[in-house]
Short mmCIF file of C-alpha atoms in Angstrom, two decimals:
data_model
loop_
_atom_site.label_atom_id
_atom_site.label_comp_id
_atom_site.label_asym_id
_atom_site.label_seq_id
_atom_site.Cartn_x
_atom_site.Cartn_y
_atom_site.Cartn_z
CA UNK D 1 -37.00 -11.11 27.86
CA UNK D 2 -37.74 -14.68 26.36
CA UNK D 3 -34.45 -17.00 25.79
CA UNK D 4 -35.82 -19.39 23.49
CA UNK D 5 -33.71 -22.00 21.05
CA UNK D 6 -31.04 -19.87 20.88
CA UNK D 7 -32.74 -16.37 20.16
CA UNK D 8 -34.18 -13.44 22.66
CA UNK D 9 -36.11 -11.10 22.42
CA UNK D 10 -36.72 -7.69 24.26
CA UNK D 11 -40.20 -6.72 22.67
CA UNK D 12 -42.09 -8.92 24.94
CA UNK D 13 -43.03 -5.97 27.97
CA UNK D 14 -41.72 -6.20 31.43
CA UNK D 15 -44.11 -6.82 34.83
CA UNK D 16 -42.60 -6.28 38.53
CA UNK D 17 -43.73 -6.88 42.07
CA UNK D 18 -46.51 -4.80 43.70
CA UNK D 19 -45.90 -5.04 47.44
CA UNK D 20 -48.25 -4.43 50.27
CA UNK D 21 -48.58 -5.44 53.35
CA UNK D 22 -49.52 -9.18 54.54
CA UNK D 23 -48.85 -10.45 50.99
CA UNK D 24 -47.94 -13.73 50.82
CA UNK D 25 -44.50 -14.08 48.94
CA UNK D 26 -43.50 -17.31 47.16
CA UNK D 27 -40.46 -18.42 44.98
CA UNK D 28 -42.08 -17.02 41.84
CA UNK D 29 -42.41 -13.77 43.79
CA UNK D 30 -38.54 -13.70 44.59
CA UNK D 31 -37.78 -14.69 40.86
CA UNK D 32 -39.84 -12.53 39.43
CA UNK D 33 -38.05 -9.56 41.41
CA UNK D 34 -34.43 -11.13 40.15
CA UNK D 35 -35.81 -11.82 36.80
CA UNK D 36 -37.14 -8.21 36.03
CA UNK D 37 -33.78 -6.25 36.92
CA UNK D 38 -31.57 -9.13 34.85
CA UNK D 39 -33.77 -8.72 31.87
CA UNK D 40 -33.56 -4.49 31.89
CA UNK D 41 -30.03 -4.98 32.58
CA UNK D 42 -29.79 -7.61 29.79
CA UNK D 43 -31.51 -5.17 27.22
CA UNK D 44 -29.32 -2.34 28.22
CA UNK D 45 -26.18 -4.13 27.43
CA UNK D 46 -27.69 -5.45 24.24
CA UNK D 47 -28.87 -2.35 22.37
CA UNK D 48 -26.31 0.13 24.49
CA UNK D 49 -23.09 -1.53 23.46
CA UNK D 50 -23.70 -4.24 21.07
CA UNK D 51 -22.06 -8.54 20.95
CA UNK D 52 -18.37 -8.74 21.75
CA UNK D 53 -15.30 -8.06 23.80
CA UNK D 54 -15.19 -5.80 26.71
CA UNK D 55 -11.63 -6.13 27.67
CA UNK D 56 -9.09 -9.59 27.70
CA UNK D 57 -10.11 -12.87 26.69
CA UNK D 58 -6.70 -12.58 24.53
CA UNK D 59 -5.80 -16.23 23.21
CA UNK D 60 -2.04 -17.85 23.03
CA UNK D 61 -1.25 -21.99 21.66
CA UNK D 62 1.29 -23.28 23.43
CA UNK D 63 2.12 -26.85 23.50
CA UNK D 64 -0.97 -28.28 21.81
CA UNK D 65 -3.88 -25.85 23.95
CA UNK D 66 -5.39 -23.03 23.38
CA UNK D 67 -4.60 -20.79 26.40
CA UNK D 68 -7.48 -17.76 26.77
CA UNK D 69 -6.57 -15.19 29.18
CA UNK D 70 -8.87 -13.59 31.84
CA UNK D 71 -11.04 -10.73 30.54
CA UNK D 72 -14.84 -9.93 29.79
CA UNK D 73 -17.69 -9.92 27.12
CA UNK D 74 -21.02 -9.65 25.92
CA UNK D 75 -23.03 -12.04 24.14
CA UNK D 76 -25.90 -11.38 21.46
CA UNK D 77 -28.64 -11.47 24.32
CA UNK D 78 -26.45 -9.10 26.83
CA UNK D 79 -25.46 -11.66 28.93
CA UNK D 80 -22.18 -10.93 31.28
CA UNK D 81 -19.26 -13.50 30.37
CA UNK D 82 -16.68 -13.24 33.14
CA UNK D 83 -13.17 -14.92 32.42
CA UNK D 84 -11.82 -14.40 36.06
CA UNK D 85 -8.53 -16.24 35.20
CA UNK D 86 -6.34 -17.87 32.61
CA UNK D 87 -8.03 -20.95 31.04
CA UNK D 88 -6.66 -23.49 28.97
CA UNK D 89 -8.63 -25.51 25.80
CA UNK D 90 -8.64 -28.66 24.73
CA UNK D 91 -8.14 -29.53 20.72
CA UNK D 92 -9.52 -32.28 21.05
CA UNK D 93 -12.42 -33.00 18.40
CA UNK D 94 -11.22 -29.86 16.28
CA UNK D 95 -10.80 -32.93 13.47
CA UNK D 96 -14.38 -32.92 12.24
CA UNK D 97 -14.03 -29.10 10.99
CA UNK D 98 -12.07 -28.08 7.79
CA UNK D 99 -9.23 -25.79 6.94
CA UNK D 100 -10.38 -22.66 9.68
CA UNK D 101 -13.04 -23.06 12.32
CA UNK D 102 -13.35 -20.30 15.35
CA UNK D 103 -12.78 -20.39 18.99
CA UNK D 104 -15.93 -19.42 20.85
CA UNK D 105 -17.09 -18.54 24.60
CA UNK D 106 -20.75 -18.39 25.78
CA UNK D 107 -22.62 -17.90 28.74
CA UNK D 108 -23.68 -20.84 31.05
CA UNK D 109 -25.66 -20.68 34.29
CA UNK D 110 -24.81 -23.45 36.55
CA UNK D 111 -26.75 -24.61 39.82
CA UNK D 112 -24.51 -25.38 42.57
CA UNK D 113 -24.30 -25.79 46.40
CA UNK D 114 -26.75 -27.88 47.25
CA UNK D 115 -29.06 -27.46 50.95
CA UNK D 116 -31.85 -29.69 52.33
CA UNK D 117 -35.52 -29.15 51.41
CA UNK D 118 -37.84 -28.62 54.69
CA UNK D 119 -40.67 -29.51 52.69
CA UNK D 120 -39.35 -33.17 52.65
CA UNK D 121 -38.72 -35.13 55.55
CA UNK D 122 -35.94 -37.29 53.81
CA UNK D 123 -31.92 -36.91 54.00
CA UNK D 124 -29.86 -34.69 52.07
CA UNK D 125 -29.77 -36.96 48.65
CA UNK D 126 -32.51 -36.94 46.64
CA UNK D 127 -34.30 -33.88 47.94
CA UNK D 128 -31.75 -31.23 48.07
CA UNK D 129 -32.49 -28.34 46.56
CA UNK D 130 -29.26 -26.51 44.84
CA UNK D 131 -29.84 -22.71 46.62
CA UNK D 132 -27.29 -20.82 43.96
CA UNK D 133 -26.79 -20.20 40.30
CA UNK D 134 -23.14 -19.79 38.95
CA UNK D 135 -23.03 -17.64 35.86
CA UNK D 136 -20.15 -18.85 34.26
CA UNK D 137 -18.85 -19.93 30.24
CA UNK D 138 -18.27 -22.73 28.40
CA UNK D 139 -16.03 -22.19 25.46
CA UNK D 140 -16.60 -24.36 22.01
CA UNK D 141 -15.36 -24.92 18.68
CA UNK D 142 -17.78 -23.60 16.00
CA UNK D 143 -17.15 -23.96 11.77
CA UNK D 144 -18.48 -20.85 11.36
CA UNK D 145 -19.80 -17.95 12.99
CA UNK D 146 -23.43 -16.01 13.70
CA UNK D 147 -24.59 -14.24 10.71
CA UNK D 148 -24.69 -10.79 10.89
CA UNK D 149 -26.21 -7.90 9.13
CA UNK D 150 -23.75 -5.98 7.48
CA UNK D 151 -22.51 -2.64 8.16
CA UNK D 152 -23.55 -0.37 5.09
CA UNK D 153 -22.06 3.13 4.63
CA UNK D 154 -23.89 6.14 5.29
CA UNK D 155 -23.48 9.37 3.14
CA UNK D 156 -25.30 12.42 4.46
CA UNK D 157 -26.37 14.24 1.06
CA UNK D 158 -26.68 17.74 3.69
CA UNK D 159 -24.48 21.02 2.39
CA UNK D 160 -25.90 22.39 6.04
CA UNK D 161 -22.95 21.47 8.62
CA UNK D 162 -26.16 22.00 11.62
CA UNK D 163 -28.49 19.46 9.82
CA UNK D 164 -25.72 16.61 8.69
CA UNK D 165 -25.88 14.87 12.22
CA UNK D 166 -29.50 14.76 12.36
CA UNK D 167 -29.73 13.78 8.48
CA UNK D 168 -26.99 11.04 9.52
CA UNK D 169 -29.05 9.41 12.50
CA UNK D 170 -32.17 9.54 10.27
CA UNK D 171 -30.62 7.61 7.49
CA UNK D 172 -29.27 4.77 10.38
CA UNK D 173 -32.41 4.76 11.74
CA UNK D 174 -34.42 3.63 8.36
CA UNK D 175 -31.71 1.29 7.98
CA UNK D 176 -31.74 -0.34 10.88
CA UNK D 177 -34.25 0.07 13.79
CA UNK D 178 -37.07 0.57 12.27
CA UNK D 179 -38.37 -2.69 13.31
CA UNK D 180 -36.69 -3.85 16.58
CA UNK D 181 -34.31 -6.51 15.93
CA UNK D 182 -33.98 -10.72 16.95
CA UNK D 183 -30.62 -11.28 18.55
CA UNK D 184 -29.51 -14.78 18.91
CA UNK D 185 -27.32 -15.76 22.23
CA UNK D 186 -24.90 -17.32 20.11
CA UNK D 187 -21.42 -17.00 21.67
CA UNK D 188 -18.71 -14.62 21.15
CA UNK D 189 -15.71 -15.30 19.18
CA UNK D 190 -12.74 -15.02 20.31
CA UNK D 191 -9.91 -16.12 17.46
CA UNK D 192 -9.91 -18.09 14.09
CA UNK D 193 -7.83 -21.08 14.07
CA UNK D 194 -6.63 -22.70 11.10
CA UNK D 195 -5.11 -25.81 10.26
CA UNK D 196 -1.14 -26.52 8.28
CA UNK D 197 -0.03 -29.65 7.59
CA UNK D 198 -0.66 -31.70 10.71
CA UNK D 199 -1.00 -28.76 13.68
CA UNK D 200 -3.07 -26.20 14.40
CA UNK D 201 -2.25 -22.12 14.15
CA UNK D 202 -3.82 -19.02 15.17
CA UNK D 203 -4.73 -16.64 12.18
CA UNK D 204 -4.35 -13.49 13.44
CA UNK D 205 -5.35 -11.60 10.32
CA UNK D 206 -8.97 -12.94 10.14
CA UNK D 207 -9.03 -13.48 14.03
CA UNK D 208 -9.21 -9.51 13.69
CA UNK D 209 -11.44 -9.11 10.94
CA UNK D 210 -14.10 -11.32 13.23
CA UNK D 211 -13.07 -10.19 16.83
CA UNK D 212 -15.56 -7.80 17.71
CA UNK D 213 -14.19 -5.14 20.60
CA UNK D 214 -17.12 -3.33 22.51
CA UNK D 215 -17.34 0.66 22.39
CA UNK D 216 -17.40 2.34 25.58
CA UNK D 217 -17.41 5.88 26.55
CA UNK D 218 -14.11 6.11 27.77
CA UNK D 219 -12.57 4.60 24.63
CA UNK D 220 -14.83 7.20 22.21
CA UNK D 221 -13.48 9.89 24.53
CA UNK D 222 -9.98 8.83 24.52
CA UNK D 223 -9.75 8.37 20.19
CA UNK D 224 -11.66 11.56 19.97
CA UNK D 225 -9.17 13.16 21.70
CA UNK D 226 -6.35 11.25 19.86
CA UNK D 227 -7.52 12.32 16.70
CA UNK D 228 -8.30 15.78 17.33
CA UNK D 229 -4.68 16.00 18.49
CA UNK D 230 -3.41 13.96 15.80
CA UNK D 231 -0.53 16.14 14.05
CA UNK D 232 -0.10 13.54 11.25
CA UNK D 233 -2.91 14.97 9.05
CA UNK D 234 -5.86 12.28 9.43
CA UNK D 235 -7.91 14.66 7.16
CA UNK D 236 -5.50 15.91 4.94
CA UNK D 237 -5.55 19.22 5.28
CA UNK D 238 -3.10 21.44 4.40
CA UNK D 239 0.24 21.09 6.11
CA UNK D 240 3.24 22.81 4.33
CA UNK D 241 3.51 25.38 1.47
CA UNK D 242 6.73 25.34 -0.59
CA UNK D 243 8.44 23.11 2.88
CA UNK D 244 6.90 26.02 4.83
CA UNK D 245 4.70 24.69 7.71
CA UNK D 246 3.63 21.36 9.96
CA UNK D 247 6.37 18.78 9.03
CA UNK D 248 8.07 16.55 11.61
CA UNK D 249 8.20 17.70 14.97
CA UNK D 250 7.53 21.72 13.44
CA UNK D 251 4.61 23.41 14.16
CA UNK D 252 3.20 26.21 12.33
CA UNK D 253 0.21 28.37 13.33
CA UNK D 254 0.04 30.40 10.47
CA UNK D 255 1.72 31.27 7.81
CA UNK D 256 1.75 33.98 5.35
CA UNK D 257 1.85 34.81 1.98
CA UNK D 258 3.61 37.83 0.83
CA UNK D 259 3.71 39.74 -2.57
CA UNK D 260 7.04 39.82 -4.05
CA UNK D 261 8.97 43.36 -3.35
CA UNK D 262 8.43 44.08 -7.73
CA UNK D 263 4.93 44.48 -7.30
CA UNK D 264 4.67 42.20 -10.26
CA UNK D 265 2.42 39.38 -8.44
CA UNK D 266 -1.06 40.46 -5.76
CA UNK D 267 -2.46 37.75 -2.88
CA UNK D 268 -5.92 38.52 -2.06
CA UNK D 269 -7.90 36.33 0.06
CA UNK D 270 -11.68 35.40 -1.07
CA UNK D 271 -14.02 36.11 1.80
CA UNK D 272 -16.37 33.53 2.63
CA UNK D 273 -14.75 30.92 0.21
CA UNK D 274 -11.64 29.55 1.99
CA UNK D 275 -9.44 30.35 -1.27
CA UNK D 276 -6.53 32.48 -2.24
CA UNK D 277 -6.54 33.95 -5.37
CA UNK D 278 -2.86 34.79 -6.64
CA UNK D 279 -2.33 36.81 -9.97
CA UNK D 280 -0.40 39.49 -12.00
CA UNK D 281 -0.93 42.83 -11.07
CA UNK D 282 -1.91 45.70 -13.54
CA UNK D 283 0.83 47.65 -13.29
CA UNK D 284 3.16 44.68 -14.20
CA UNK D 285 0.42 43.52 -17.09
CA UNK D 286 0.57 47.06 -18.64
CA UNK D 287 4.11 46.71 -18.21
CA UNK D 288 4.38 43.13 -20.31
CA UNK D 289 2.17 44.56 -23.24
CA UNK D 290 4.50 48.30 -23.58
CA UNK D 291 7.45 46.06 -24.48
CA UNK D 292 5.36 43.62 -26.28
CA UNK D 293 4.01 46.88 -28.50
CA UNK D 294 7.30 48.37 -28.76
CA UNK D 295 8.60 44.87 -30.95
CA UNK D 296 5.85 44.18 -32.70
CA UNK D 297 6.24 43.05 -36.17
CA UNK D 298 5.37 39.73 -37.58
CA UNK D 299 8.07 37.26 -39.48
CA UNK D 300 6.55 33.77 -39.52
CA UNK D 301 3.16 32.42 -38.08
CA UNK D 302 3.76 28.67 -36.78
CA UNK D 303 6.59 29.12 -38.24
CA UNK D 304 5.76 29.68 -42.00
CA UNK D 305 7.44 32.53 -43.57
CA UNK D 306 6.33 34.44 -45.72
CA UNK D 307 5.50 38.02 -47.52
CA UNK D 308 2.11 37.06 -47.42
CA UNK D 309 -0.03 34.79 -45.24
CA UNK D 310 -3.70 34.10 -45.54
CA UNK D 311 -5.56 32.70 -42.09
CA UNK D 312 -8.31 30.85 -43.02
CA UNK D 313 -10.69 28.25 -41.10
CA UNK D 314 -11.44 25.07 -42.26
CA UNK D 315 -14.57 23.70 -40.60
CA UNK D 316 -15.83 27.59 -40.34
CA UNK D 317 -16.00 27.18 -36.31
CA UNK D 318 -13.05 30.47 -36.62
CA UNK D 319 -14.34 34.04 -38.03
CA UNK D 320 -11.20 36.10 -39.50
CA UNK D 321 -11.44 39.28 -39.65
CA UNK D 322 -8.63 41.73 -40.56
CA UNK D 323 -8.78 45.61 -39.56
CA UNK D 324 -5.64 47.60 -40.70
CA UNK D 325 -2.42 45.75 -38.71
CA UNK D 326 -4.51 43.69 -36.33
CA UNK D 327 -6.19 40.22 -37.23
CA UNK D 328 -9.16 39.25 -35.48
CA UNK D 329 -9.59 35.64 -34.44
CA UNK D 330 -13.62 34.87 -32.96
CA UNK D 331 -15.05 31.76 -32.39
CA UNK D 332 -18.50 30.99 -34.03
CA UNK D 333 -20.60 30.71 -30.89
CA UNK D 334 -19.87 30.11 -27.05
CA UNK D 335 -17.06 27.99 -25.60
CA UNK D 336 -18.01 25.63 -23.25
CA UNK D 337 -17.04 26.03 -20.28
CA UNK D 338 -15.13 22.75 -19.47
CA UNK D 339 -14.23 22.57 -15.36
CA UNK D 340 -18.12 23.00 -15.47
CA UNK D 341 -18.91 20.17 -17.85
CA UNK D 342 -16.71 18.17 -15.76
CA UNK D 343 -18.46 19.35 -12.43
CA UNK D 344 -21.86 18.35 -14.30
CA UNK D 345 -20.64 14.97 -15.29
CA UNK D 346 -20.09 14.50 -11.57
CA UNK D 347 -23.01 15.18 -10.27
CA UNK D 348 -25.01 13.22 -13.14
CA UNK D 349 -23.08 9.99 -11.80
CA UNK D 350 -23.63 10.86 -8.47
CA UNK D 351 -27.68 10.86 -9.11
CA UNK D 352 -27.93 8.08 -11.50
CA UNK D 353 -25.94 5.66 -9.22
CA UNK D 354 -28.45 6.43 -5.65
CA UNK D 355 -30.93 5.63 -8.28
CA UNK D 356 -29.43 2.06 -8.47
CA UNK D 357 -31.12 1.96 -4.58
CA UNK D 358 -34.00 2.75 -5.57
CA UNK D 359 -34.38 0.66 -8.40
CA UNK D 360 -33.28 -2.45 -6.89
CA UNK D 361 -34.07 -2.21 -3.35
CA UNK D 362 -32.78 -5.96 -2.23
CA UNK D 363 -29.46 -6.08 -3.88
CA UNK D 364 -27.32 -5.17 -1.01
CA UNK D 365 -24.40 -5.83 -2.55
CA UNK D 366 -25.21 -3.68 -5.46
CA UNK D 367 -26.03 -0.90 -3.09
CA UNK D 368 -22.79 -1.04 -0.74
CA UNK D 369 -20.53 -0.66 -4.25
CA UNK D 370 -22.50 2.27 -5.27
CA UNK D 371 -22.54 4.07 -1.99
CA UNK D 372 -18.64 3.51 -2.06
CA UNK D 373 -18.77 5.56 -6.16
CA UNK D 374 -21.19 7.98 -4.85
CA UNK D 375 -18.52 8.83 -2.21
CA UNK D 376 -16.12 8.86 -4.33
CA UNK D 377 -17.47 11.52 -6.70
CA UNK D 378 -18.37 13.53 -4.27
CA UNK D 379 -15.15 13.78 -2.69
CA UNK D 380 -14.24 14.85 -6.13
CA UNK D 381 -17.00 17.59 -6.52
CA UNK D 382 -16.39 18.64 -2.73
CA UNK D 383 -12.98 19.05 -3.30
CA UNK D 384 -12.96 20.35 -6.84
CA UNK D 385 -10.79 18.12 -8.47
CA UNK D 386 -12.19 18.39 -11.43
CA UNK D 387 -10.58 22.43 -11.52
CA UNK D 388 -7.25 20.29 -12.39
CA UNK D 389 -7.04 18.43 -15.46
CA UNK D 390 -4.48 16.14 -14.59
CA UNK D 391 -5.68 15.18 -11.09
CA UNK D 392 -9.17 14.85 -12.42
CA UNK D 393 -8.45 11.88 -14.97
CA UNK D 394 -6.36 10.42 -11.85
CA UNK D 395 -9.24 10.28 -9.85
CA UNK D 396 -11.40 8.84 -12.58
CA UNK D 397 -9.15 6.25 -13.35
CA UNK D 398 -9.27 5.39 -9.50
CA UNK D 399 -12.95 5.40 -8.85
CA UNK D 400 -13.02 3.23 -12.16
CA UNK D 401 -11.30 0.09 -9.96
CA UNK D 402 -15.01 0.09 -8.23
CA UNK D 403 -17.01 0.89 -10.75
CA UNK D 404 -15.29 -2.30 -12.73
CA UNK D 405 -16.95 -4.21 -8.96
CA UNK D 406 -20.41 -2.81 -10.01
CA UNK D 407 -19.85 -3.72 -14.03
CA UNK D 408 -19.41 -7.29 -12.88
CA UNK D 409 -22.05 -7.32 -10.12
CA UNK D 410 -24.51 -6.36 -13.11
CA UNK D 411 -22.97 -8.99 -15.79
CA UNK D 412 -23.56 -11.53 -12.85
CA UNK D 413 -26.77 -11.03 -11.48
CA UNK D 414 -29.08 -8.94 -14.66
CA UNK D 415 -31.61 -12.26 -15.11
CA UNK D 416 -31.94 -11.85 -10.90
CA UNK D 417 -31.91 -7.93 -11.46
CA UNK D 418 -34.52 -8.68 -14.56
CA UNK D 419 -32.82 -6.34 -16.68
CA UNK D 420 -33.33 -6.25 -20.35
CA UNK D 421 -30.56 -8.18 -22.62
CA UNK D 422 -29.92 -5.57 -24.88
CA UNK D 423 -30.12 -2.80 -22.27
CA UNK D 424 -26.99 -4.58 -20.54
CA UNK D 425 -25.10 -4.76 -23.59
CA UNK D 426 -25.47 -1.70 -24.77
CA UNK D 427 -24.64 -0.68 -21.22
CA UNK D 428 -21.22 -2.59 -21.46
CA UNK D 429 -19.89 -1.04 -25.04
CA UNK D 430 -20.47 2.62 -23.12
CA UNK D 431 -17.64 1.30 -20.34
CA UNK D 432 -15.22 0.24 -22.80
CA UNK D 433 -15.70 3.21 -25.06
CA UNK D 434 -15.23 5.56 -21.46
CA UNK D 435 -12.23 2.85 -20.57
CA UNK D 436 -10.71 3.73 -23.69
CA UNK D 437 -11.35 7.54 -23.30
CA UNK D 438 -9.62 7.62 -19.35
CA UNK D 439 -6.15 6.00 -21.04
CA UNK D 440 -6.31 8.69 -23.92
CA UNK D 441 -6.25 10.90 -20.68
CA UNK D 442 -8.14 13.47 -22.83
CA UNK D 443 -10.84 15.67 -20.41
CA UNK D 444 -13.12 16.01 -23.29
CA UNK D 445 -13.25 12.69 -24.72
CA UNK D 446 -13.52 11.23 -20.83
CA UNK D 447 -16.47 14.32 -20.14
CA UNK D 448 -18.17 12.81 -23.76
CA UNK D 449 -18.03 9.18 -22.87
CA UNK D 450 -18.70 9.44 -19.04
CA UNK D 451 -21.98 10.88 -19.80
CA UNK D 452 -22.59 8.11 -22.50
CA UNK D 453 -21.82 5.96 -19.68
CA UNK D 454 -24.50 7.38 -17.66
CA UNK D 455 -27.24 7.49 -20.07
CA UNK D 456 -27.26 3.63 -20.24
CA UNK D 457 -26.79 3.47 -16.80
CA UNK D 458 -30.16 5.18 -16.47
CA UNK D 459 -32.02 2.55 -18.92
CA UNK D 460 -30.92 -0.14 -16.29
CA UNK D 461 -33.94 -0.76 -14.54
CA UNK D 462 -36.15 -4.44 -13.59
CA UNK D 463 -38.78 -5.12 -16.58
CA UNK D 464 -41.78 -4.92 -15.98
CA UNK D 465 -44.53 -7.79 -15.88
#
């Protein structure tokens, strides 16, 4: 591993000893041997558990210092830090940094406990040789922190449960490793401080945000098993019917549905589909239209009264036809079928917006806010939302707080993105039109101007030359 201004790298090979016998060993011989099993151990810790806390290292002000207790890390080259006890840290020179700056530790080697040199004749002063190396920290006040790449969400676009994990550690891979990456030896933070009026305060909400804890096996085991056993619902399955189930300290294995003692209602469970499907039975339907047949006789139709009453249609989309005592009512044509309009509509968003990743392969920004909509919709289509009207334009409305992040991404950055003027406008009237269509809280008008919406979205693309 080369350690040079602050960056290592592990792509450089490794070479070890090759003993036999009468070879003459000399110091590079011995450091070589030390240096080879620091610099695999180094690279294990680096790319097996990452920059940051192992355990401790939790920080306190009292009276004017920073107190850090005892604890481990590891820093961007894989360097050990070992806090073996309480240390205490000076403010002093904190005055040169603004409103927040961050408390950091790094790793130091120190030479220590000097011996005299046999290859020099003279006393122990200027030709001692110092025959250990202390790895030890230094902790330091920093204005800001390493850069880092950020974490981007991965969605698995899989319907095969055996192929998801795979498809997942694909994805990661062509985001990430495929070329090996520089790590810099920067140190570890450890808190943000800020500064109020004339003292100096921890801030423990962003010391949180930047306080990176290692993952080790134990700990993966350990929330594994926590969630697994988690009886609060982290997934939000199904938990009570009608009060009837997991609530509180009950627990419920199973519980069952049961037709009413009337016959009048049937439960019949859909093989293969995880539903329920609950409805009137025959006999009771049959039932409903003998009494509705035995007091049939029409007074008033929407409540006009009348001795006669003509049904007409006025657009022509309704046939009437009349046969003895029954009128005929038939729609011109088929009726759409509207849950599956609205399924369509979310699956047309859900391609047009990973086409935004495609398109504009650097904007990062614009990519992370799509991933989080392409979720979105298809937690919707996964969870068929859209077979409830109500809940539906709920979920719209929600997923419209980010897509209102990606509106004004685009109305930032088009002359970087290169997108055509009138492309973007045009783009912009279709999201107040569908705006205006998820407050009428109409499923139609929201199905029309969603895919309006996405038509536009498609014409936003870099132009050419």
């Amino acid at each position: 591993m080369s350690q040079k201004n602050g960056n290592c790298s592990f792509t450089k090979g490794f070479s070890r000893n090759k003993y036999f016998y009468g070879k003459l060993l000399t110091v590079r011989d011995f450091e070589d041997e030390q240096t080879y099993f620091i610099n695999k151990i180094r690279m294990g810790n680096r790319f097996n558990f990452g920059k940051g806390i192992i355990c401790g290292l939790e920080v306190e002000l009292r009276e004017g210092k920073v107190y850090v207790s005892s604890g481990i890390a590891v820093d961007g080259c894989g360097n050990f830090i070992v806090v073996p006890s309480e240390e205490s840290v000076d403010l002093t020179g904190t005055d040169q940094f603004g409103d927040k700056f961050y408390l950091m530790v790094r790793y130091v080697e120190k030479e220590a406990e000097p011996v005299y040199s046999p290859i020099s004749s003279s006393p122990c002063e200027e030709e001692c040789e110092n025959s250990r190396i202390n790895e030890t920290f230094s902790f330091y006040f920093a204005e800001d922190t390493p850069e880092e790449k950020p974490f981007k969400v991965i969605i698995s676009r899989e319907k095969n449960p055996e192929n998801i994990l795979n498809d997942l550690k694909n994805r990661y891979f062509v985001q990430n490793l495929r070329s090996c990456p520089e790590f810099t030896d920067r140190g570890v933070v450890l808190a943000v401080l800020k500064k109020e009026e004339s003292s100096v305060v921890l801030d423990p909400a962003e010391t949180e945000n930047v306080r990176k804890i290692i993952f080790n096996n134990v700990m993966l085991r350990d929330i594994l098993i926590s969630h697994i056993s988690d009886n609060e619902n982290p997934h939000g399955s199904l938990k009570t019917i009608n009060n009837v189930g997991n609530k509180g300290d009950r627990k419920v294995k199973n519980i069952d549905l049961i037709p009413s003692e009337k016959k009048d209602i049937y439960i019949k469970p859909l093989k293969n589909k995880n539903k329920i499907e609950i409805g009137i039975t025959e006999e009771f339907r049959e039932e409903i239209n003998e009494k509705i047949e035995s007091k049939r006789c029409v007074r008033s139709i929407n409540g006009l009264e009348s001795e006669r009453v003509f049904i007409t249609s006025r657009d022509g989309s309704v046939e009437v036809h009349a046969e003895g005592e029954v009128i005929d009512l038939r729609v011109k044509g088929e009726l759409p079928n509207l849950n599956m309009e609205k399924k369509k509509v979310l699956q047309s968003a859900v391609q047009e917006f990973d086409m935004m990743n495609v398109k504009f392969p650097k904007a990062d920004k614009l990519h992370e806010i799509s991933d989080k909509i392409i979720g979105s919709f298809l937690e919707m289509i996964e969870g068929e939302i859209y077979l409830e009207d109500k809940r539906f334009i709920e979920m719209l409305l929600e997923i419209f707080e980010i897509e209102k992040e990606f509106v004004l991404y685009i109305r930032r950055n088009y002359d970087n993105l290169r997108i055509d003027k009138d492309r973007i406008e045009r783009f912009l009237n279709s999201v107040d039109a569908y705006k205006r269509a998820l407050n009428s809280k109409e499923p139609l008008a929201v199905i029309e101007a969603k895919q309006d919406l996405i038509f536009y979205l498609s014409l936003l693309r870099p132009v050419v030359g």
